[in-house]
mmCIF file of C-alpha atoms in Angstrom:
data_model
loop_
_atom_site.group_PDB
_atom_site.id
_atom_site.type_symbol
_atom_site.label_atom_id
_atom_site.label_comp_id
_atom_site.label_asym_id
_atom_site.label_seq_id
_atom_site.Cartn_x
_atom_site.Cartn_y
_atom_site.Cartn_z
ATOM 1 C CA MET R 19 -0.007 0.008 0.003
ATOM 2 C CA GLY R 20 1.157 3.526 -0.642
ATOM 3 C CA ALA R 21 1.638 6.221 1.980
ATOM 4 C CA ALA R 22 -1.980 7.247 1.555
ATOM 5 C CA GLU R 23 -5.044 5.229 0.684
ATOM 6 C CA ASP R 24 -5.864 7.599 -2.188
ATOM 7 C CA LEU R 25 -2.726 6.422 -3.997
ATOM 8 C CA PHE R 26 -4.817 3.412 -5.059
ATOM 9 C CA ASP R 27 -7.022 5.646 -7.195
ATOM 10 C CA LEU R 28 -7.260 3.415 -10.280
ATOM 11 C CA THR R 29 -8.683 6.224 -12.390
ATOM 12 C CA ASP R 30 -5.696 8.543 -11.933
ATOM 13 C CA PRO R 31 -3.326 8.314 -14.929
ATOM 14 C CA ASP R 32 -0.472 9.671 -12.801
ATOM 15 C CA VAL R 33 -0.576 6.774 -10.348
ATOM 16 C CA SER R 34 1.327 3.515 -10.891
ATOM 17 C CA VAL R 35 0.321 0.349 -9.026
ATOM 18 C CA ARG R 36 3.050 -2.285 -8.593
ATOM 19 C CA GLU R 37 4.066 -5.068 -6.232
ATOM 20 C CA CYS R 38 6.458 -4.648 -3.331
ATOM 21 C CA ALA R 39 9.864 -6.154 -4.097
ATOM 22 C CA GLN R 40 10.035 -7.630 -0.594
ATOM 23 C CA CYS R 41 6.569 -8.867 0.442
ATOM 24 C CA HIS R 42 4.958 -8.771 -3.032
ATOM 25 C CA GLU R 43 1.837 -6.932 -1.825
ATOM 26 C CA PRO R 44 0.385 -4.033 -3.911
ATOM 27 C CA VAL R 45 2.105 -0.665 -3.632
ATOM 28 C CA ALA R 46 1.322 2.576 -5.394
ATOM 29 C CA GLY R 47 2.938 5.921 -6.031
ATOM 30 C CA ARG R 48 2.663 9.011 -8.179
ATOM 31 C CA ILE R 49 4.704 9.348 -11.329
ATOM 32 C CA SER R 50 7.238 12.133 -10.812
ATOM 33 C CA PRO R 51 8.331 14.541 -13.576
ATOM 34 C CA ASP R 52 11.546 12.567 -14.068
ATOM 35 C CA GLY R 53 9.575 9.385 -14.800
ATOM 36 C CA THR R 54 10.163 7.583 -11.509
ATOM 37 C CA VAL R 55 7.630 6.298 -9.008
ATOM 38 C CA ASN R 56 8.458 6.420 -5.303
ATOM 39 C CA VAL R 57 6.571 3.757 -3.367
ATOM 40 C CA THR R 58 6.365 2.827 0.298
ATOM 41 C CA CYS R 59 4.855 -0.541 1.164
ATOM 42 C CA GLY R 60 2.100 -0.294 3.774
ATOM 43 C CA TYR R 61 2.642 -3.949 4.655
ATOM 44 C CA CYS R 62 6.382 -4.293 5.267
ATOM 45 C CA GLY R 63 7.535 -0.661 5.109
ATOM 46 C CA ARG R 64 9.994 -1.109 2.232
ATOM 47 C CA GLU R 65 10.722 1.997 0.173
ATOM 48 C CA ASP R 66 11.576 1.804 -3.521
ATOM 49 C CA ALA R 67 11.933 3.973 -6.606
ATOM 50 C CA VAL R 68 10.817 2.322 -9.832
ATOM 51 C CA ALA R 69 10.488 3.484 -13.417
ATOM 52 C CA ALA R 70 7.080 4.557 -14.696
ATOM 53 C CA LEU R 71 5.515 2.184 -17.211
ATOM 54 C CA VAL R 72 3.193 4.664 -18.915
ATOM 55 C CA ARG R 73 3.219 8.423 -19.343
ATOM 56 C CA PRO R 74 -0.295 9.634 -20.196
ATOM 57 C CA SER R 75 1.073 13.164 -20.695
ATOM 58 C CA GLY R 76 1.752 12.342 -24.336
ATOM 59 C CA GLU R 77 5.483 11.707 -24.135
ATOM 60 C CA GLY R 78 6.993 9.014 -26.340
ATOM 61 C CA SER R 79 5.970 5.516 -25.497
ATOM 62 C CA GLY R 80 9.471 4.104 -25.421
ATOM 63 C CA GLU R 81 8.288 0.812 -26.931
ATOM 64 C CA SER R 82 10.960 1.078 -29.615
ATOM 65 C CA ALA R 83 13.404 -0.125 -26.938
ATOM 66 C CA TYR R 84 11.761 -3.565 -27.198
ATOM 67 C CA ARG R 85 11.993 -3.827 -30.992
ATOM 68 C CA GLY R 86 13.677 -7.073 -32.011
ATOM 69 C CA LYS R 87 13.287 -8.698 -28.591
ATOM 70 C CA ASP R 88 11.236 -11.438 -30.255
ATOM 71 C CA ARG R 89 14.349 -12.605 -32.124
ATOM 72 C CA GLY R 90 17.280 -14.663 -30.970
ATOM 73 C CA ALA R 91 20.956 -13.722 -31.235
ATOM 74 C CA SER R 92 21.025 -15.177 -34.753
ATOM 75 C CA GLY R 93 18.172 -12.904 -35.832
ATOM 76 C CA ARG R 94 15.798 -15.845 -36.128
ATOM 77 C CA LYS R 95 12.258 -15.334 -34.862
ATOM 78 C CA LEU R 96 11.743 -16.974 -31.485
ATOM 79 C CA PRO R 97 9.070 -19.678 -31.204
ATOM 80 C CA LEU R 98 6.399 -17.991 -29.089
ATOM 81 C CA THR R 99 3.355 -19.439 -27.421
ATOM 82 C CA LEU R 100 0.548 -16.865 -27.695
ATOM 83 C CA ASP R 101 -2.518 -18.925 -26.826
ATOM 84 C CA LEU R 102 -2.957 -18.223 -23.119
ATOM 85 C CA SER R 103 -5.362 -21.142 -22.767
ATOM 86 C CA LYS R 104 -2.245 -23.343 -22.794
ATOM 87 C CA PRO R 105 -0.620 -23.547 -19.357
ATOM 88 C CA PRO R 106 3.179 -23.290 -19.155
ATOM 89 C CA PRO R 107 5.250 -26.349 -18.185
ATOM 90 C CA GLY R 108 4.457 -27.583 -14.687
ATOM 91 C CA MET R 109 1.020 -25.934 -14.579
ATOM 92 C CA THR R 110 -2.378 -27.471 -15.355
ATOM 93 C CA GLY R 111 -4.648 -24.431 -15.533
ATOM 94 C CA ARG R 112 -6.669 -25.762 -12.588
ATOM 95 C CA GLU R 113 -4.457 -24.390 -9.793
ATOM 96 C CA LYS R 114 -5.940 -22.558 -6.838
ATOM 97 C CA ARG R 115 -5.105 -18.905 -6.353
ATOM 98 C CA ASP R 116 -2.504 -19.603 -3.608
ATOM 99 C CA ALA R 117 -0.655 -22.026 -5.874
ATOM 100 C CA LEU R 118 -0.716 -19.495 -8.731
ATOM 101 C CA ARG R 119 0.576 -16.811 -6.409
ATOM 102 C CA LYS R 120 3.477 -18.996 -5.208
ATOM 103 C CA ALA R 121 4.427 -19.878 -8.792
ATOM 104 C CA TRP R 122 4.196 -16.206 -9.792
ATOM 105 C CA VAL R 123 6.536 -15.016 -7.030
ATOM 106 C CA GLU R 124 9.019 -17.769 -7.913
ATOM 107 C CA ALA R 125 8.909 -16.873 -11.613
ATOM 108 C CA LYS R 126 9.282 -13.123 -11.237
ATOM 109 C CA THR R 127 12.166 -13.401 -8.738
ATOM 110 C CA SER R 128 14.081 -16.091 -10.658
ATOM 111 C CA PRO R 129 17.015 -15.069 -12.883
ATOM 112 C CA VAL R 130 16.228 -14.411 -16.542
ATOM 113 C CA PRO R 131 17.663 -17.234 -18.671
ATOM 114 C CA ASP R 132 20.529 -16.391 -21.040
ATOM 115 C CA ASP R 133 19.283 -18.743 -23.760
ATOM 116 C CA ASP R 134 16.853 -16.958 -26.102
ATOM 117 C CA GLU R 135 14.281 -19.749 -26.301
ATOM 118 C CA ALA R 136 14.425 -20.284 -22.544
ATOM 119 C CA ARG R 137 13.860 -16.549 -22.079
ATOM 120 C CA ALA R 138 10.782 -16.718 -24.298
ATOM 121 C CA THR R 139 9.460 -19.650 -22.259
ATOM 122 C CA HIS R 140 10.172 -17.740 -19.045
ATOM 123 C CA GLU R 141 8.326 -14.637 -20.290
ATOM 124 C CA TYR R 142 5.324 -16.700 -21.388
ATOM 125 C CA ARG R 143 5.202 -18.170 -17.895
ATOM 126 C CA LEU R 144 5.178 -14.643 -16.416
ATOM 127 C CA VAL R 145 2.393 -13.498 -18.751
ATOM 128 C CA TRP R 146 0.287 -16.625 -18.168
ATOM 129 C CA LEU R 147 0.607 -16.445 -14.384
ATOM 130 C CA ALA R 148 -0.026 -12.684 -14.285
ATOM 131 C CA GLY R 149 -3.111 -13.078 -16.488
ATOM 132 C CA SER R 150 -4.438 -15.932 -14.365
ATOM 133 C CA LEU R 151 -3.897 -14.053 -11.100
ATOM 134 C CA SER R 152 -5.392 -10.856 -12.519
ATOM 135 C CA SER R 153 -8.530 -12.744 -13.560
ATOM 136 C CA ALA R 154 -8.741 -14.418 -10.142
ATOM 137 C CA ALA R 155 -8.489 -11.036 -8.436
ATOM 138 C CA LEU R 156 -11.095 -9.573 -10.777
ATOM 139 C CA ARG R 157 -13.530 -12.349 -9.855
ATOM 140 C CA GLU R 158 -13.128 -11.275 -6.220
ATOM 141 C CA LYS R 159 -13.590 -7.594 -7.168
ATOM 142 C CA GLU R 160 -9.989 -6.891 -6.103
ATOM 143 C CA LEU R 161 -9.134 -4.396 -8.835
ATOM 144 C CA VAL R 162 -5.966 -3.163 -7.120
ATOM 145 C CA ARG R 163 -4.454 -6.676 -7.078
ATOM 146 C CA ALA R 164 -5.711 -7.305 -10.590
ATOM 147 C CA ARG R 165 -3.762 -4.292 -11.794
ATOM 148 C CA SER R 166 -0.664 -4.599 -9.645
ATOM 149 C CA VAL R 167 0.223 -8.069 -10.956
ATOM 150 C CA LEU R 168 -0.169 -6.932 -14.568
ATOM 151 C CA GLU R 169 2.081 -3.884 -14.056
ATOM 152 C CA ALA R 170 4.593 -6.100 -12.254
ATOM 153 C CA ALA R 171 4.636 -8.464 -15.228
ATOM 154 C CA LEU R 172 4.993 -5.618 -17.727
ATOM 155 C CA GLU R 173 8.068 -4.487 -15.801
ATOM 156 C CA LYS R 174 9.681 -7.900 -16.371
ATOM 157 C CA VAL R 175 8.648 -8.755 -19.928
ATOM 158 C CA GLU R 176 10.528 -7.588 -23.051
ATOM 159 C CA ILE R 177 9.124 -9.608 -25.964
ATOM 160 C CA PRO R 178 6.799 -7.194 -27.887
ATOM 161 C CA GLN R 179 3.963 -9.665 -28.393
ATOM 162 C CA TYR R 180 3.812 -10.451 -24.686
ATOM 163 C CA ARG R 181 4.043 -6.771 -23.772
ATOM 164 C CA ALA R 182 1.150 -6.042 -26.137
ATOM 165 C CA MET R 183 -1.019 -8.646 -24.413
ATOM 166 C CA LEU R 184 -0.245 -7.215 -20.969
ATOM 167 C CA LEU R 185 -0.833 -3.643 -22.154
ATOM 168 C CA ALA R 186 -4.164 -4.692 -23.632
ATOM 169 C CA ARG R 187 -5.213 -6.261 -20.341
ATOM 170 C CA LEU R 188 -4.175 -3.150 -18.425
ATOM 171 C CA ALA R 189 -6.220 -1.042 -20.869
ATOM 172 C CA ARG R 190 -9.226 -3.315 -20.388
ATOM 173 C CA LEU R 191 -8.901 -3.023 -16.616
ATOM 174 C CA ALA R 192 -8.590 0.752 -16.824
ATOM 175 C CA ALA R 193 -11.751 0.957 -18.947
ATOM 176 C CA GLN R 194 -13.576 -1.113 -16.328
ATOM 177 C CA SER R 195 -12.442 1.461 -13.737
ATOM 178 C CA LYS R 196 -13.900 4.248 -15.952
ATOM 179 C CA ALA R 197 -10.360 5.530 -16.528
ATOM 180 C CA VAL R 198 -10.571 6.054 -20.286
ATOM 181 C CA PRO R 199 -7.505 8.342 -20.578
ATOM 182 C CA LEU R 200 -5.384 5.753 -18.787
ATOM 183 C CA ALA R 201 -6.803 2.967 -20.954
ATOM 184 C CA GLN R 202 -5.906 4.951 -24.059
ATOM 185 C CA ALA R 203 -2.423 5.568 -22.687
ATOM 186 C CA TRP R 204 -1.870 1.834 -22.211
ATOM 187 C CA LEU R 205 -3.111 1.109 -25.719
ATOM 188 C CA ALA R 206 -0.869 3.821 -27.151
ATOM 189 C CA ARG R 207 2.115 1.826 -25.924
ATOM 190 C CA VAL R 208 1.138 -1.346 -27.776
ATOM 191 C CA PRO R 209 4.025 -2.069 -30.195
ATOM 192 C CA PRO R 210 3.012 -1.333 -33.810
ATOM 193 C CA LYS R 211 2.413 -3.906 -36.520
ATOM 194 C CA MET R 212 1.354 -6.721 -34.213
ATOM 195 C CA ARG R 213 -0.026 -9.365 -36.614
ATOM 196 C CA ALA R 214 -0.354 -12.475 -34.439
ATOM 197 C CA PRO R 215 -4.119 -13.272 -34.270
ATOM 198 C CA GLU R 216 -4.053 -13.811 -30.486
ATOM 199 C CA VAL R 217 -2.381 -10.445 -29.914
ATOM 200 C CA VAL R 218 -4.724 -8.666 -32.339
ATOM 201 C CA THR R 219 -7.673 -10.192 -30.484
ATOM 202 C CA ASP R 220 -6.369 -9.031 -27.122
ATOM 203 C CA VAL R 221 -5.892 -5.471 -28.375
ATOM 204 C CA ARG R 222 -9.246 -5.253 -30.179
ATOM 205 C CA VAL R 223 -11.118 -6.544 -27.152
ATOM 206 C CA ALA R 224 -9.419 -3.853 -25.063
ATOM 207 C CA GLU R 225 -10.342 -1.241 -27.682
ATOM 208 C CA ALA R 226 -13.937 -2.489 -27.490
ATOM 209 C CA PHE R 227 -13.980 -1.963 -23.724
ATOM 210 C CA VAL R 228 -12.745 1.585 -24.228
ATOM 211 C CA ALA R 229 -15.343 2.208 -26.953
ATOM 212 C CA ARG R 230 -18.014 0.865 -24.607
ATOM 213 C CA GLU R 231 -17.182 3.609 -22.120
ATOM 214 C CA GLU R 232 -16.741 6.368 -24.706
ATOM 215 C CA GLU R 233 -19.351 5.657 -27.353
ATOM 216 C CA GLY R 234 -21.688 3.013 -25.893
ATOM 217 C CA PRO R 235 -22.881 -0.164 -27.628
ATOM 218 C CA ARG R 236 -22.564 1.109 -31.186
ATOM 219 C CA GLY R 237 -18.918 1.868 -30.539
ATOM 220 C CA VAL R 238 -18.408 -1.719 -29.394
ATOM 221 C CA LEU R 239 -19.946 -3.041 -32.636
ATOM 222 C CA ASP R 240 -17.731 -0.734 -34.673
ATOM 223 C CA VAL R 241 -14.671 -2.327 -33.069
ATOM 224 C CA ILE R 242 -15.848 -5.947 -32.737
ATOM 225 C CA GLY R 243 -17.754 -5.999 -36.027
ATOM 226 C CA HIS R 244 -21.166 -7.453 -36.917
ATOM 227 C CA GLY R 245 -20.049 -10.864 -38.113
ATOM 228 C CA ASP R 246 -19.323 -14.088 -36.262
ATOM 229 C CA ALA R 247 -17.087 -12.894 -33.424
ATOM 230 C CA ALA R 248 -16.133 -16.429 -32.410
ATOM 231 C CA SER R 249 -14.531 -17.157 -35.780
ATOM 232 C CA ALA R 250 -13.241 -13.640 -36.451
ATOM 233 C CA PHE R 251 -11.019 -13.669 -33.344
ATOM 234 C CA SER R 252 -8.455 -16.075 -31.932
ATOM 235 C CA GLY R 253 -7.517 -17.543 -28.587
ATOM 236 C CA PRO R 254 -9.720 -17.766 -25.498
ATOM 237 C CA LEU R 255 -10.578 -14.045 -25.640
ATOM 238 C CA ARG R 256 -12.631 -14.611 -28.806
ATOM 239 C CA LEU R 257 -15.446 -15.637 -26.443
ATOM 240 C CA LEU R 258 -15.106 -12.352 -24.558
ATOM 241 C CA ALA R 259 -15.539 -10.658 -27.935
ATOM 242 C CA VAL R 260 -18.750 -12.683 -28.399
ATOM 243 C CA ALA R 261 -19.973 -11.570 -24.974
ATOM 244 C CA LEU R 262 -19.198 -7.913 -25.806
ATOM 245 C CA ARG R 263 -21.034 -8.079 -29.094
ATOM 246 C CA THR R 264 -24.018 -9.820 -27.465
ATOM 247 C CA ASP R 265 -24.101 -7.142 -24.750
ATOM 248 C CA ALA R 266 -24.013 -4.367 -27.366
ATOM 249 C CA HIS R 267 -27.002 -5.844 -29.243
ATOM 250 C CA GLU R 268 -28.888 -6.299 -25.991
ATOM 251 C CA LYS R 269 -28.328 -2.678 -24.950
ATOM 252 C CA LEU R 270 -29.521 -1.523 -28.395
ATOM 253 C CA GLY R 271 -32.731 -3.519 -27.918
ATOM 254 C CA GLU R 272 -31.768 -5.960 -30.662
ATOM 255 C CA HIS R 273 -32.700 -9.046 -28.665
ATOM 256 C CA GLN R 274 -32.910 -11.493 -31.555
ATOM 257 C CA GLU R 275 -29.438 -10.520 -32.755
ATOM 258 C CA ALA R 276 -28.138 -10.755 -29.176
ATOM 259 C CA LEU R 277 -29.480 -14.276 -28.704
ATOM 260 C CA ALA R 278 -28.309 -15.397 -32.151
ATOM 261 C CA THR R 279 -24.807 -14.062 -31.402
ATOM 262 C CA TRP R 280 -24.770 -15.803 -28.037
ATOM 263 C CA THR R 281 -26.069 -19.099 -29.415
ATOM 264 C CA SER R 282 -23.509 -19.124 -32.229
ATOM 265 C CA GLY R 283 -20.636 -18.226 -29.910
ATOM 266 C CA ALA R 284 -21.645 -20.855 -27.340
ATOM 267 C CA LYS R 285 -20.790 -23.563 -29.866
ATOM 268 C CA ALA R 286 -17.120 -22.622 -29.425
ATOM 269 C CA GLY R 287 -17.306 -22.902 -25.605
ATOM 270 C CA SER R 288 -20.486 -22.250 -23.673
ATOM 271 C CA LEU R 289 -18.901 -22.493 -20.207
ATOM 272 C CA MET R 290 -16.116 -20.029 -20.954
ATOM 273 C CA LEU R 291 -18.556 -17.675 -22.717
ATOM 274 C CA GLY R 292 -20.826 -17.695 -19.682
ATOM 275 C CA SER R 293 -17.848 -17.233 -17.371
ATOM 276 C CA TYR R 294 -16.578 -14.177 -19.264
ATOM 277 C CA ALA R 295 -20.048 -12.627 -19.453
ATOM 278 C CA ALA R 296 -20.626 -13.107 -15.728
ATOM 279 C CA LEU R 297 -17.144 -11.804 -14.811
ATOM 280 C CA TYR R 298 -17.630 -8.556 -16.729
ATOM 281 C CA GLY R 299 -21.388 -8.201 -16.178
ATOM 282 C CA LEU R 300 -22.207 -8.502 -19.881
ATOM 283 C CA ALA R 301 -25.531 -9.379 -21.543
ATOM 284 C CA PRO R 302 -27.495 -10.321 -18.380
ATOM 285 C CA GLU R 303 -30.885 -10.581 -20.132
ATOM 286 C CA THR R 304 -29.536 -12.661 -23.001
ATOM 287 C CA ARG R 305 -27.885 -14.994 -20.513
ATOM 288 C CA LYS R 306 -31.259 -15.541 -18.860
ATOM 289 C CA ARG R 307 -32.916 -16.192 -22.232
ATOM 290 C CA ALA R 308 -30.202 -18.625 -23.218
ATOM 291 C CA PHE R 309 -30.578 -20.471 -19.915
ATOM 292 C CA ARG R 310 -34.345 -20.744 -20.353
ATOM 293 C CA ARG R 311 -33.918 -22.005 -23.899
ATOM 294 C CA GLY R 312 -31.362 -24.550 -22.740
ATOM 295 C CA TYR R 313 -33.683 -25.764 -19.980
ATOM 296 C CA VAL R 314 -36.613 -26.097 -22.382
ATOM 297 C CA ALA R 315 -34.409 -27.866 -24.921
ATOM 298 C CA LEU R 316 -33.350 -30.368 -22.245
ATOM 299 C CA VAL R 317 -36.972 -31.043 -21.274
ATOM 300 C CA VAL R 318 -37.877 -31.539 -24.947
ATOM 301 C CA LEU R 319 -34.958 -33.950 -25.431
ATOM 302 C CA VAL R 320 -35.953 -36.014 -22.395
ATOM 303 C CA ALA R 321 -39.572 -36.140 -23.582
ATOM 304 C CA VAL R 322 -38.563 -37.278 -27.075
ATOM 305 C CA LEU R 323 -36.282 -39.968 -25.654
ATOM 306 C CA TRP R 324 -39.143 -41.192 -23.432
ATOM 307 C CA ALA R 325 -41.459 -41.332 -26.467
ATOM 308 C CA VAL R 326 -38.928 -43.274 -28.555
ATOM 309 C CA VAL R 327 -38.267 -45.762 -25.755
ATOM 310 C CA SER R 328 -42.007 -46.191 -25.191
ATOM 311 C CA LEU R 329 -42.597 -46.903 -28.887
ATOM 312 C CA LEU R 330 -39.738 -49.420 -29.013
ATOM 313 C CA ARG R 331 -40.961 -51.258 -25.923
ATOM 314 C CA THR R 332 -44.513 -51.369 -27.229
ATOM 315 C CA THR R 333 -43.352 -52.661 -30.626
ATOM 316 C CA ILE R 334 -41.079 -55.332 -29.105
ATOM 317 C CA ALA R 335 -43.820 -56.491 -26.729
ATOM 318 C CA GLY R 336 -46.346 -56.647 -29.555
ATOM 319 C CA GLU R 337 -48.752 -54.437 -27.630
ATOM 320 C CA PRO R 338 -51.145 -51.980 -29.297
ATOM 321 C CA MET R 339 -49.654 -48.518 -29.682
ATOM 322 C CA THR R 340 -51.086 -45.552 -27.806
ATOM 323 C CA LEU R 341 -51.262 -41.925 -28.903
ATOM 324 C CA ALA R 342 -49.210 -40.621 -25.976
ATOM 325 C CA PRO R 343 -45.716 -40.987 -27.541
ATOM 326 C CA PHE R 344 -46.894 -39.402 -30.805
ATOM 327 C CA VAL R 345 -48.472 -36.492 -28.926
ATOM 328 C CA VAL R 346 -45.235 -35.949 -26.973
ATOM 329 C CA VAL R 347 -43.140 -35.959 -30.165
ATOM 330 C CA GLY R 348 -45.591 -33.575 -31.855
ATOM 331 C CA VAL R 349 -45.502 -31.137 -28.948
ATOM 332 C CA ALA R 350 -41.719 -31.342 -28.806
ATOM 333 C CA LEU R 351 -41.505 -30.605 -32.535
ATOM 334 C CA VAL R 352 -43.785 -27.580 -32.205
ATOM 335 C CA VAL R 353 -41.727 -26.230 -29.275
ATOM 336 C CA ALA R 354 -38.448 -26.771 -31.149
ATOM 337 C CA LEU R 355 -39.714 -25.026 -34.266
ATOM 338 C CA GLY R 356 -41.068 -22.177 -32.164
ATOM 339 C CA MET R 357 -37.691 -21.700 -30.457
ATOM 340 C CA LYS R 358 -35.888 -21.716 -33.818
ATOM 341 C CA ALA R 359 -38.319 -19.222 -35.336
ATOM 342 C CA THR R 360 -38.392 -16.734 -32.465
ATOM 343 C CA ARG R 361 -34.810 -16.912 -31.150
ATOM 344 C CA ARG R 362 -36.310 -15.424 -27.987
#
């Protein structure tokens, strides 16, 4: 914690939120004119001066210093893992928060490997752990911790693609905190000409969050687009793009489009789509409609299975058929056609 509680103002573009180098708890400080941030930990009392990561005043971004960091000594492009749904070696993706935290502290305090490919693996581990911890903190509404771990990772990472993903997440978090100028400042530092689909997805999703605050739902659609968001984006965040687009249609009163977008996106991962939507409070009415439709579909499926089994048993036993199974199938067919026609 900083010297004063107000240092954790997440909307102030002149405040940097990091992690204490000794106890690893959040610390914050104001960016001084010379570009340093003086922080005092409210937990262990350690004092530090660290470099600012972003200067919203409009000064140069400094990202050119990281140009070429995605290449080895021979000039060859490093093999990078950019799909953050893939856990790094030794992790499963199912770890509890305490285990993630322990792994994160070990990773960020360990020496940076000299070998280029080992360095790339090390940086991916940092990005994956920071992203996982930030999401866990966000689920608990701990925005300070969600931000501090991302800034701490950005301080350690040099490969442009990984920096872009961290900057995009910081921008998204700033937009959630209604800090649009800070979000724009983070995005302004994204290295240019990022072409990897996963990185482009991360950045566009962050831009959509900023547009949501600045321009409302139509701004989101301008960024996300009106097509199939699940196939137009890459990586796990493509489902967050689906949730954003669904939310935009819902807020515009376009309920059929919202449900159609949700239904299409759910084919790529319904659980993750629902998780993202719940985490960010997106498309609440469409989520309810989708749940009702799913419940009705399950009831219809059970009824049809009962009818089929009843007909088979009657046929095998040589007993006279009754109308009940045919009535059930007919009602189920009417309900299914009605759901398909209305998308409501």
